[in-house]
Coordinates of C-alpha atoms and ligand atoms in Angstrom, one line a residue:
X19 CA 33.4 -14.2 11.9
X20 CA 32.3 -11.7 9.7
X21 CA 30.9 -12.9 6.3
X22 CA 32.1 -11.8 3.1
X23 CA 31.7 -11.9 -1.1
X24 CA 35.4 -12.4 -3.6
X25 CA 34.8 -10.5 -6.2
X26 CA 37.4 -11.1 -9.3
X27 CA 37.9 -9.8 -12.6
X28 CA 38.8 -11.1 -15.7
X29 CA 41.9 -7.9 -15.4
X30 CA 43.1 -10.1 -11.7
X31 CA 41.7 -7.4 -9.3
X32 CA 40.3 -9.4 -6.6
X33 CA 38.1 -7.2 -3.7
X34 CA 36.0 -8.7 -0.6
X35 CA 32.8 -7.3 -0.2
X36 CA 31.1 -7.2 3.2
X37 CA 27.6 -9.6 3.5
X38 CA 25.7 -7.7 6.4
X39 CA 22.9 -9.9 8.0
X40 CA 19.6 -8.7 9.5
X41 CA 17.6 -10.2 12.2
X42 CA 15.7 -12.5 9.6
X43 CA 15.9 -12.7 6.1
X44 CA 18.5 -12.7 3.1
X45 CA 21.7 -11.3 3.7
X46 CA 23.1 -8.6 1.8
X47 CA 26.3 -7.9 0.0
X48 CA 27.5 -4.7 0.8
X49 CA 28.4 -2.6 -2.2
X50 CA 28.2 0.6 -1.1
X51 CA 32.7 0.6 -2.5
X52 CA 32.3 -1.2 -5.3
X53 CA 32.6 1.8 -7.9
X54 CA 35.4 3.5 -6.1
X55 CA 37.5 0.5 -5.6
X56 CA 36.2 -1.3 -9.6
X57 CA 35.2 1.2 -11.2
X58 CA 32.0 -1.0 -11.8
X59 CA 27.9 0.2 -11.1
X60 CA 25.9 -3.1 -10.6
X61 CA 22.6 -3.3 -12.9
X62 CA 19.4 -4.4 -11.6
X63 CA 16.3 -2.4 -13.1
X64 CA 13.4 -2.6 -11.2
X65 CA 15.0 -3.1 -8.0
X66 CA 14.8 -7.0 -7.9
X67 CA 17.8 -8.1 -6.3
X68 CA 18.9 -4.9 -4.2
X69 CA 18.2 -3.8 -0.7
X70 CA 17.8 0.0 -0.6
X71 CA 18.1 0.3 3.5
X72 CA 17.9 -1.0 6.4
X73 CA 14.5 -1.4 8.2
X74 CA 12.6 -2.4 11.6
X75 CA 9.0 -2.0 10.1
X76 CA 7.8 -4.6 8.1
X77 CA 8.9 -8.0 7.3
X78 CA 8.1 -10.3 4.5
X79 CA 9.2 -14.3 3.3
X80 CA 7.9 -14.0 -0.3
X81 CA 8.3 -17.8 -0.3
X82 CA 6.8 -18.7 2.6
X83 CA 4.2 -16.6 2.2
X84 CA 4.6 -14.4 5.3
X85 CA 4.1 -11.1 6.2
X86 CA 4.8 -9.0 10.2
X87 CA 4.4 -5.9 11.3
X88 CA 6.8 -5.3 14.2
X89 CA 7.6 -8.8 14.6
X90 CA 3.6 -9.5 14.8
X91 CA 2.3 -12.2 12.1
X92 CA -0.7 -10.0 10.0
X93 CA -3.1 -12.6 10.7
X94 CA -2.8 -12.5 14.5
X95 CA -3.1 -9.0 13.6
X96 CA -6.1 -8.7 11.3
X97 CA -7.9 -11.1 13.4
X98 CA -7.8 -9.7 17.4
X99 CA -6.9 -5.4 16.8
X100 CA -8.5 -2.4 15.3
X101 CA -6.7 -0.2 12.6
X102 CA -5.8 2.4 15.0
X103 CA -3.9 -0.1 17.8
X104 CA -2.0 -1.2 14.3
X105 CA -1.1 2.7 13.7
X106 CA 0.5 2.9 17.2
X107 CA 2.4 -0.5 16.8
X108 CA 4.2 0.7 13.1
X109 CA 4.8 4.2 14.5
X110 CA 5.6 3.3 17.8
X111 CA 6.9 -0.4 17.6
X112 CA 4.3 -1.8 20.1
X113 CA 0.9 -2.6 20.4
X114 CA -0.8 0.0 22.4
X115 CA -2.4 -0.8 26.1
X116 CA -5.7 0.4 27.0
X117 CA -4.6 3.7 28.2
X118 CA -2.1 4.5 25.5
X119 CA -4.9 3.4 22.8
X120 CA -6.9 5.9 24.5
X121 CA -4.5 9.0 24.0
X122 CA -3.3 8.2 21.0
X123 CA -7.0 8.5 19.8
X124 CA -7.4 11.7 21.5
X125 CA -4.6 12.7 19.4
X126 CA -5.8 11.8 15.9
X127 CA -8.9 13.7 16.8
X128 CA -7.2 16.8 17.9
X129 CA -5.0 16.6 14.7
X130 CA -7.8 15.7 12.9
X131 CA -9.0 18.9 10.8
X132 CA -8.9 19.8 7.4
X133 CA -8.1 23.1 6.5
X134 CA -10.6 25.2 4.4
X135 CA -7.7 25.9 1.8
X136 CA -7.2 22.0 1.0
X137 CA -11.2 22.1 1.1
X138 CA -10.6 24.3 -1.7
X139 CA -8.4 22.2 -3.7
X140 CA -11.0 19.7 -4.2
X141 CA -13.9 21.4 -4.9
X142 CA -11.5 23.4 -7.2
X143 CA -11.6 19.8 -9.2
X144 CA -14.1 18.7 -12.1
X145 CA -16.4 15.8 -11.6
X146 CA -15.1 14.1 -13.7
X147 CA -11.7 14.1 -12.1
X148 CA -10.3 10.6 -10.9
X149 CA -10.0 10.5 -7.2
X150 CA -6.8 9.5 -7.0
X151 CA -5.3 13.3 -8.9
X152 CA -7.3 14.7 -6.3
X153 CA -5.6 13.1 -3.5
X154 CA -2.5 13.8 -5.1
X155 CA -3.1 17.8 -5.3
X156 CA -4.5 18.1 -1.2
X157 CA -1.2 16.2 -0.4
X158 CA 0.7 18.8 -2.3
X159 CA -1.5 21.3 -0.8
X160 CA -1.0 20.3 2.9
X161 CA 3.2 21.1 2.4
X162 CA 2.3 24.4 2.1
X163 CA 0.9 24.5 5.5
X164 CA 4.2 22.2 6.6
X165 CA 6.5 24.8 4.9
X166 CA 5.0 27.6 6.6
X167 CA 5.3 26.3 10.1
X168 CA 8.6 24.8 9.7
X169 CA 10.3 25.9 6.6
X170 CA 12.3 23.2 5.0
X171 CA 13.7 21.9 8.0
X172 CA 12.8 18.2 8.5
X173 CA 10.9 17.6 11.1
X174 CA 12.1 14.0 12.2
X175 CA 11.2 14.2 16.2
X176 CA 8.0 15.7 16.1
X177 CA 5.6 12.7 15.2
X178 CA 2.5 14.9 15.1
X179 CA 3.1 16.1 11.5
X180 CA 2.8 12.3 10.5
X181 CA 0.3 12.2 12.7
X182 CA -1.9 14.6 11.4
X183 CA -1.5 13.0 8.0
X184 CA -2.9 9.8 9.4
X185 CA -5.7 11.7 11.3
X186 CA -6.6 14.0 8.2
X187 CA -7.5 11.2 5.1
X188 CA -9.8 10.0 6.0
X189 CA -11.9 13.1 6.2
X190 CA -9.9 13.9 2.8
X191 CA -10.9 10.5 0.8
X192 CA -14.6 10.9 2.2
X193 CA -14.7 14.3 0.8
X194 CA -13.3 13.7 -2.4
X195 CA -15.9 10.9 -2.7
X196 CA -18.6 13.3 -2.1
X197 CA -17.4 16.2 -4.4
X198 CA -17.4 14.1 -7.1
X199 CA -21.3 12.7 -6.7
X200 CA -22.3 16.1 -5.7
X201 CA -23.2 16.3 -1.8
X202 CA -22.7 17.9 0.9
X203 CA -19.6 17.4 3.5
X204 CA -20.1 15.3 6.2
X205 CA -18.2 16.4 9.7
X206 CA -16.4 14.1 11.5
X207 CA -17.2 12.2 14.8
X208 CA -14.4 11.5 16.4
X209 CA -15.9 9.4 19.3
X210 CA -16.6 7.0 16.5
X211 CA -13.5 4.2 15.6
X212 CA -11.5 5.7 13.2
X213 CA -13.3 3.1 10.4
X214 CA -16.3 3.9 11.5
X215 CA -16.0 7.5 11.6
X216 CA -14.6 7.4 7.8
X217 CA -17.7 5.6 6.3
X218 CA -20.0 7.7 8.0
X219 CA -18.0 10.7 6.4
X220 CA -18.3 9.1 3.2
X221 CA -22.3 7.8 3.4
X222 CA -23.7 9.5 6.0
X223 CA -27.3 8.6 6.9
X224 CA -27.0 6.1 4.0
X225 CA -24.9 3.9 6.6
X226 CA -27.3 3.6 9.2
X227 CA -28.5 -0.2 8.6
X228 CA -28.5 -3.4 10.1
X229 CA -24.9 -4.0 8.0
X230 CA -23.1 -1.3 9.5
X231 CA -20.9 -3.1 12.0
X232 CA -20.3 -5.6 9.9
X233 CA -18.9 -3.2 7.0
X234 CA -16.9 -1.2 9.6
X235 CA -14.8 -4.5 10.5
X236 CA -14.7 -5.4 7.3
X237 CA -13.5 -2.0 6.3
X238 CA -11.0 -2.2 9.5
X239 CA -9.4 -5.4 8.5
X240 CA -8.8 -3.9 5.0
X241 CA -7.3 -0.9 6.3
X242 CA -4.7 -3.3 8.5
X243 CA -3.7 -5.7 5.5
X244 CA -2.8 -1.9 3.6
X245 CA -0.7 -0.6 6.4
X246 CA 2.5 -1.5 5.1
X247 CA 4.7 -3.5 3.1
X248 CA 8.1 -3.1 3.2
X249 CA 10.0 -1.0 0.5
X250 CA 7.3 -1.1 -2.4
X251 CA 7.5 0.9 -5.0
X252 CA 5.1 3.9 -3.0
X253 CA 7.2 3.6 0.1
X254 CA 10.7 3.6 -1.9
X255 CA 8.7 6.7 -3.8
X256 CA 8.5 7.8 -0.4
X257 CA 12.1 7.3 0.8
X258 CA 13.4 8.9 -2.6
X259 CA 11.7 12.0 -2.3
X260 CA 12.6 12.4 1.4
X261 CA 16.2 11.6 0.9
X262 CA 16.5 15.2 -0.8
X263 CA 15.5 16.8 2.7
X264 CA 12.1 17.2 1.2
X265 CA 8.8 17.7 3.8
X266 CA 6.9 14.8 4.8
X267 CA 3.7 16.0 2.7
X268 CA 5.4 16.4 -0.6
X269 CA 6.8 13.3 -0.1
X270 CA 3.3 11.6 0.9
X271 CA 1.8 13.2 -2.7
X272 CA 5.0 11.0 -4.3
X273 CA 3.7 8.3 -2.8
X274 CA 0.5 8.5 -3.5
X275 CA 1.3 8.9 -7.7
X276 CA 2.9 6.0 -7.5
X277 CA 0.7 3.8 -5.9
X278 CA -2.2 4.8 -9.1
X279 CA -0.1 2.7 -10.9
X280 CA -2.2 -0.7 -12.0
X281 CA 0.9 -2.1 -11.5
X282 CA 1.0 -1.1 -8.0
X283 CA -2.1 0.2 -6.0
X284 CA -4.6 0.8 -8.7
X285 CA -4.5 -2.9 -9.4
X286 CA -8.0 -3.1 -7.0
X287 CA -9.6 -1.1 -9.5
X288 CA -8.5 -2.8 -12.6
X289 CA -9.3 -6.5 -10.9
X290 CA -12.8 -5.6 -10.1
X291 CA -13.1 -4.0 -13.9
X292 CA -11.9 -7.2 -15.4
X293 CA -13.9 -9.6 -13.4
X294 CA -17.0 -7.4 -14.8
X295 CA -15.4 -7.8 -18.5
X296 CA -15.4 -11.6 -17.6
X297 CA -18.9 -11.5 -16.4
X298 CA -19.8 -9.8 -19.3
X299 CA -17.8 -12.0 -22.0
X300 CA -18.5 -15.1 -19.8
X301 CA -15.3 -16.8 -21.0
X302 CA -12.9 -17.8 -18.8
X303 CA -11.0 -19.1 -20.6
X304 CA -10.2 -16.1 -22.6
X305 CA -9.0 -14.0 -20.6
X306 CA -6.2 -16.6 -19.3
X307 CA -5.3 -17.3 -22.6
X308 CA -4.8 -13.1 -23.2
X309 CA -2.9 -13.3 -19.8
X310 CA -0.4 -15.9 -21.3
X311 CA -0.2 -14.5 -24.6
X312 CA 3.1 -12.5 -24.1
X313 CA 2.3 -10.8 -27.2
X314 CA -0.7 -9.7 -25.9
X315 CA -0.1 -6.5 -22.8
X316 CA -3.2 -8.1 -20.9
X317 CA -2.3 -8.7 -17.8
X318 CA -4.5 -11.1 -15.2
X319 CA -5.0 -8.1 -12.7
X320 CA -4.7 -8.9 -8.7
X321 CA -2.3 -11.8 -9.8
X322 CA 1.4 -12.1 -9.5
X323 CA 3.8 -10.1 -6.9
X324 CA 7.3 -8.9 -7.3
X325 CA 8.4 -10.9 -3.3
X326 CA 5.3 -13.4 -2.3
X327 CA 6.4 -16.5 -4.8
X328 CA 3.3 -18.2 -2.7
X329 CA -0.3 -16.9 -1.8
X330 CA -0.3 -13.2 -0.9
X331 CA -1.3 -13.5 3.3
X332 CA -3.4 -10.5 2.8
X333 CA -5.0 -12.2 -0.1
X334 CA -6.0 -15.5 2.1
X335 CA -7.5 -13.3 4.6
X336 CA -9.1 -11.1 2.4
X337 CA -10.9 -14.4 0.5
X338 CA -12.2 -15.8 4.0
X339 CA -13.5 -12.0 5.2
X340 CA -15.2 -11.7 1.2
X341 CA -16.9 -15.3 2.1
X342 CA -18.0 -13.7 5.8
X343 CA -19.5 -10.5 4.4
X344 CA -21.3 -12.1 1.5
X345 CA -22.7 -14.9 3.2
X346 CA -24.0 -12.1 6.1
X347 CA -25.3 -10.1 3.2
X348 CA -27.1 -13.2 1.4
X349 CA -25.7 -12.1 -1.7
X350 CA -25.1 -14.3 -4.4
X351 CA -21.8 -12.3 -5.9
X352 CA -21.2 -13.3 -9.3
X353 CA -18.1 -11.2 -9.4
X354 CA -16.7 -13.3 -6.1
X355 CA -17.5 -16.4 -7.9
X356 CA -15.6 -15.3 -11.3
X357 CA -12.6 -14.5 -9.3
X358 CA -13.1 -18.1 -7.6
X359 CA -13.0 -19.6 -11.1
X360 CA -10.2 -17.4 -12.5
X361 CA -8.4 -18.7 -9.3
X362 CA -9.2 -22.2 -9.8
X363 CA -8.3 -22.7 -13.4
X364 CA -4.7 -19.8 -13.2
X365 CA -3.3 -22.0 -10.3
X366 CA -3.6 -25.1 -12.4
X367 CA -2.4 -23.9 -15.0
X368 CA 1.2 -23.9 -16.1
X369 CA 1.8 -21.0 -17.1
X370 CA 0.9 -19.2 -13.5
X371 CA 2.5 -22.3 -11.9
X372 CA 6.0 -22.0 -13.4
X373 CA 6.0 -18.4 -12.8
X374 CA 4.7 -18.5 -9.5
X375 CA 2.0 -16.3 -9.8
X376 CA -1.3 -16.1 -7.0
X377 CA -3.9 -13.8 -6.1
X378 CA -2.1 -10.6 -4.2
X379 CA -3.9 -8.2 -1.7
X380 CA -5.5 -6.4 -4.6
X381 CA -7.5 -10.0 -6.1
X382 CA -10.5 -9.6 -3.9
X383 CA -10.7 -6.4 -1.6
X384 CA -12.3 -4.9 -4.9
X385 CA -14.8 -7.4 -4.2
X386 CA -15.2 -6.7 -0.7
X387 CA -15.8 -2.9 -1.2
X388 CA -17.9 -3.3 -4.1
X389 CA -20.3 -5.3 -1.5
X390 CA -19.9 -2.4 0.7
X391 CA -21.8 -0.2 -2.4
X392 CA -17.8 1.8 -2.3
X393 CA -17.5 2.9 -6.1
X394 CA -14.0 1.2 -7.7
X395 CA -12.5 4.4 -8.3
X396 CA -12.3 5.1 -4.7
X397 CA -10.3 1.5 -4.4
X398 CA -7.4 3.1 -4.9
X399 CA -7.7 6.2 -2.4
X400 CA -8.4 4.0 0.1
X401 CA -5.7 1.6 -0.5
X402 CA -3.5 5.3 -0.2
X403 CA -5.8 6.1 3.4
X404 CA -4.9 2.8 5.0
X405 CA -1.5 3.3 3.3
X406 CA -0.4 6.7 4.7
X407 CA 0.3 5.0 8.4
X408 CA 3.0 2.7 6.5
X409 CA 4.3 6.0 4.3
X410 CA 4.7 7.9 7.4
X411 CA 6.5 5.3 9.3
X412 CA 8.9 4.5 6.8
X413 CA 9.5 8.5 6.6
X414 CA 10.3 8.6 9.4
X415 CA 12.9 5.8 10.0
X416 CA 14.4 7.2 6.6
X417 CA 15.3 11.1 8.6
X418 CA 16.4 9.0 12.1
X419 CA 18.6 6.6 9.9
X420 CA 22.1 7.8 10.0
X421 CA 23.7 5.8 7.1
X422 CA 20.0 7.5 5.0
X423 CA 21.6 9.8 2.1
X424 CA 20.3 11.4 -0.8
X425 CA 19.1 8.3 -3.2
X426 CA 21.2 8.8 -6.7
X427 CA 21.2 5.7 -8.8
X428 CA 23.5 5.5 -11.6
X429 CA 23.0 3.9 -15.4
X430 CA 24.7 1.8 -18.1
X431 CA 24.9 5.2 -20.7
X432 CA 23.9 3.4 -24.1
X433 CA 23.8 6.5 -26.0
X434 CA 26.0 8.5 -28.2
Ligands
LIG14 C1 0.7 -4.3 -5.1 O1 5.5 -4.5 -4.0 C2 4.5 -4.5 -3.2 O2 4.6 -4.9 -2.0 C3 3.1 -4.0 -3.8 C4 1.9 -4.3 -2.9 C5 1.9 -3.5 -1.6 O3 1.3 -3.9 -0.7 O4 2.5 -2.4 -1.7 O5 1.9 -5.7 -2.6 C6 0.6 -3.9 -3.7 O6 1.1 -3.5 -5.9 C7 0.3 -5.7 -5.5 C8 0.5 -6.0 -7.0 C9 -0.7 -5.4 -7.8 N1 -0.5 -5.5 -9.2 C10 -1.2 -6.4 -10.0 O7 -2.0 -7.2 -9.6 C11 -0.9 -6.2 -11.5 C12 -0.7 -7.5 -12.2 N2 0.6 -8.1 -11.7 C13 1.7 -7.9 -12.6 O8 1.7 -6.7 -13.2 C14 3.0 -8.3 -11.9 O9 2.8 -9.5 -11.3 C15 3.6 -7.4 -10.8 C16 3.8 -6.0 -11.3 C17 2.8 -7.3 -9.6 C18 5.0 -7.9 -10.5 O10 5.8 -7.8 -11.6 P1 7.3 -8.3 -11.6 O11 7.8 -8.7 -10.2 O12 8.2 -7.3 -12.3 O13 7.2 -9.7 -12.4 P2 7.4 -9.8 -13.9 O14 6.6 -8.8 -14.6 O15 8.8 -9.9 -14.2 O16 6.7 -11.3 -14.1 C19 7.4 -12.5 -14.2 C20 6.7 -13.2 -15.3 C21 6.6 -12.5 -16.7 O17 6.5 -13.5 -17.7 P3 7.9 -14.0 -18.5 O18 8.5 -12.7 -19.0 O19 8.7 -14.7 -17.5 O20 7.4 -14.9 -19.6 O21 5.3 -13.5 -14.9 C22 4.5 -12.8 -15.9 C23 5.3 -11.8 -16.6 O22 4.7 -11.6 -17.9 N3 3.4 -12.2 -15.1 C24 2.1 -12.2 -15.4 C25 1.5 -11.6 -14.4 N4 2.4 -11.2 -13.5 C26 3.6 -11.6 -13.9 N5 1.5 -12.8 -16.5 C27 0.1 -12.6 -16.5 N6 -0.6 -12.0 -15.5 C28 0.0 -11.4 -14.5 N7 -0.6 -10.8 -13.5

């Protein structure tokens, strides 16, 4: 029997409203009438109670703590595939066999190359420039490239353009990395993993060592807990800027301003900048007590998360593969044990209980690829690498949804 909302006013009308259900998850009241037939807009700034689509991808039990790509649990994940078997699954829905892993590598190598004109873009940047407004501009740059070959028509069939997105930051990120300390390029090897073959990029010779294999599935397991995540604010950024018909890489460069946001995606950066504050202040203490001080704008960085009212999956993982790679390294990492201690004391105290606030993805990958010798302003673009396979997926599902139309939101006017 289908489920449905009564919704009555105070003036006696009384209207039904459809409650759609999904496979798993909450249901959702379907309100899509509710202006024509009230006259009323809901309100909900920021998103926290409303569904903007319907979606196959990714799914996520904020309470429970739970997070699946294509149905898969992310630890199953993390722990037995590369990054590039987890590219096929989101794009394609299913984890790829030996011979379809093969092709789609060929693939990503083929669509691979940078052009010399986005080559141009970053070199045409300062030193000084943060990565991230870097990334931003080759994004733009690449819809030229899009427009030319296809004009504004969106391509929705042909998967290579998203594709060629995934097979081209890497070599993107590395090279922005390497403008801004000053060397040369390095070219790609695409008979190397697709991990392996960014760090290389990014180090060169500096990564041949004894560590190497153990950074590469480090890095790997990184780039798989980044894929995806539902409709965050980068991948509703994403869906927005897609809705008007525009191309896949102006929509990407969307994405990619958004997720700088310390809010968002540049939280990595800020956590591994306040753990160094602590270290430096060597109070504790202090900094929880700025956190809880809601007069005070200080915010405890890699804590807290809009849907995971429990430990962020990606964060659990992420603290066991920071323990793996520090004990392999011998390294006594102050900065891991500070975030241990900040940890300890937030989740006992009130405050972060009654709120409900853990350690999210961003808590310790900062800590992670600082081991890795990976300078915290490249957090971010990395985050935006690993998180251009998710972009593109849910870019995709956005142009093949039928019900998708142009996203307009509405407002309570409070002016004159
Ligand atoms: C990512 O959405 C995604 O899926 C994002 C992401 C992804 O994979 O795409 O998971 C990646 O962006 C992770 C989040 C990274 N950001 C940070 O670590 C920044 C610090 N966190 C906060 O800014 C905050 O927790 C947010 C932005 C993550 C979530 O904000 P919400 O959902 O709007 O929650 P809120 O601000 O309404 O917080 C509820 C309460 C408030 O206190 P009260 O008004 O009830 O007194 O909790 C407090 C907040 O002040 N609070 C914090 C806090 N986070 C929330 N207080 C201190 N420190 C914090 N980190």
């Amino acid at each position: 029997m289908d489920k449905k909302a009564l919704l009555e006013l105070n003036n006696g009308l009384k209207i039904e409203l459809p409650i759609l259900s999904g496979t798993i998850g909450p249901n959702v009241l379907n309100i899509k009438d509710l202006y024509r037939t009230t006259g009323l807009f809901t309100y909900d700034p920021g998103f926290v109670s409303t569904a903007s689509c319907s979606s196959s991808i990714t799914f996520i039990d904020g309470d429970e703590g739970v997070l699946k790509y294509r149905g898969h649990d992310i630890a199953d994940l993390a722990e037995n595939n590369n990054f590039t078997a987890i590219i096929y699954l989101l794009l394609y829905g299913a984890l790829p066999n030996l011979e379809q892993h093969k092709k789609f590598l060929l693939k990503i190598g083929e669509l691979s190359k940078v052009s010399e004109q986005v080559i141009n873009v970053i070199k045409a940047f300062p030193k000084t420039a943060h990565p991230m407004s870097i990334l931003i501009a080759c994004f733009a740059s690449l819809s030229a490239f899009y427009h030319e070959r296809y004009g504004n028509t969106v391509n929705s069939e042909n998967l290579d353009c998203g594709i060629s997105a995934i097979a081209q930051v890497p070599a993107i990120v590395a090279m922005i990395y390497r403008h801004i300390k000053n060397q040369e390029f390095i070219n790609a090897q695409n008979e190397l993993s697709y991990s392996e073959n960014f760090l290389r990029m990014m180090f060169g010779d500096a990564f041949n060592n004894d560590k190497s294999s153990l950074f590469v599935k480090a890095l790997d397991k990184i780039f798989i807990l980044h894929a995806d995540h539902e409709q965050n604010a980068s991948t509703a950024a994403i869906r927005l800027v897609g809705s008007a018909g525009s191309n896949l890489f102006a929509s990407l460069s969307a994405g990619i301003a958004t997720l700088w946001g310390p809010a968002h995606g540049g939280a990595n950066e800020a956590v591994i900048n306040m753990l160094r504050e602590i270290e430096q202040s060597g109070d504790i203490g202090k900094f929880i007590e700025k956190a809880k001080d809601d007069k005070d704008p200080f915010k405890l960085m890699g804590f807290g998360h809009r849907i995971y009212k429990n430990y962020d999956p990606r964060a659990r993982i992420l603290k066991g593969a920071c323990n793996e790679v520090l004990d392999k390294l011998e390294q006594d990492n102050k900065l891991l044990k500070i975030a241990k201690g900040l940890e300890e004391v937030a989740l006992k105290d009130e405050y972060f209980v009654m709120r409900k606030l853990y350690p999210n993805v961003d808590f310790y990958s900062g800590i992670i690829m600082n081991a890795i010798d990976i300078p915290s302003n490249m957090f971010t673009p990395i985050f935006a690498l690993a998180r251009t396979t998710g972009w593109v997926t849910q870019w995709y599902e956005m142009m093949n949804d039928k019900e998708a139309k142009i996203c307009r939101p509405r407002q309570l006017y409070v002016g004159e």
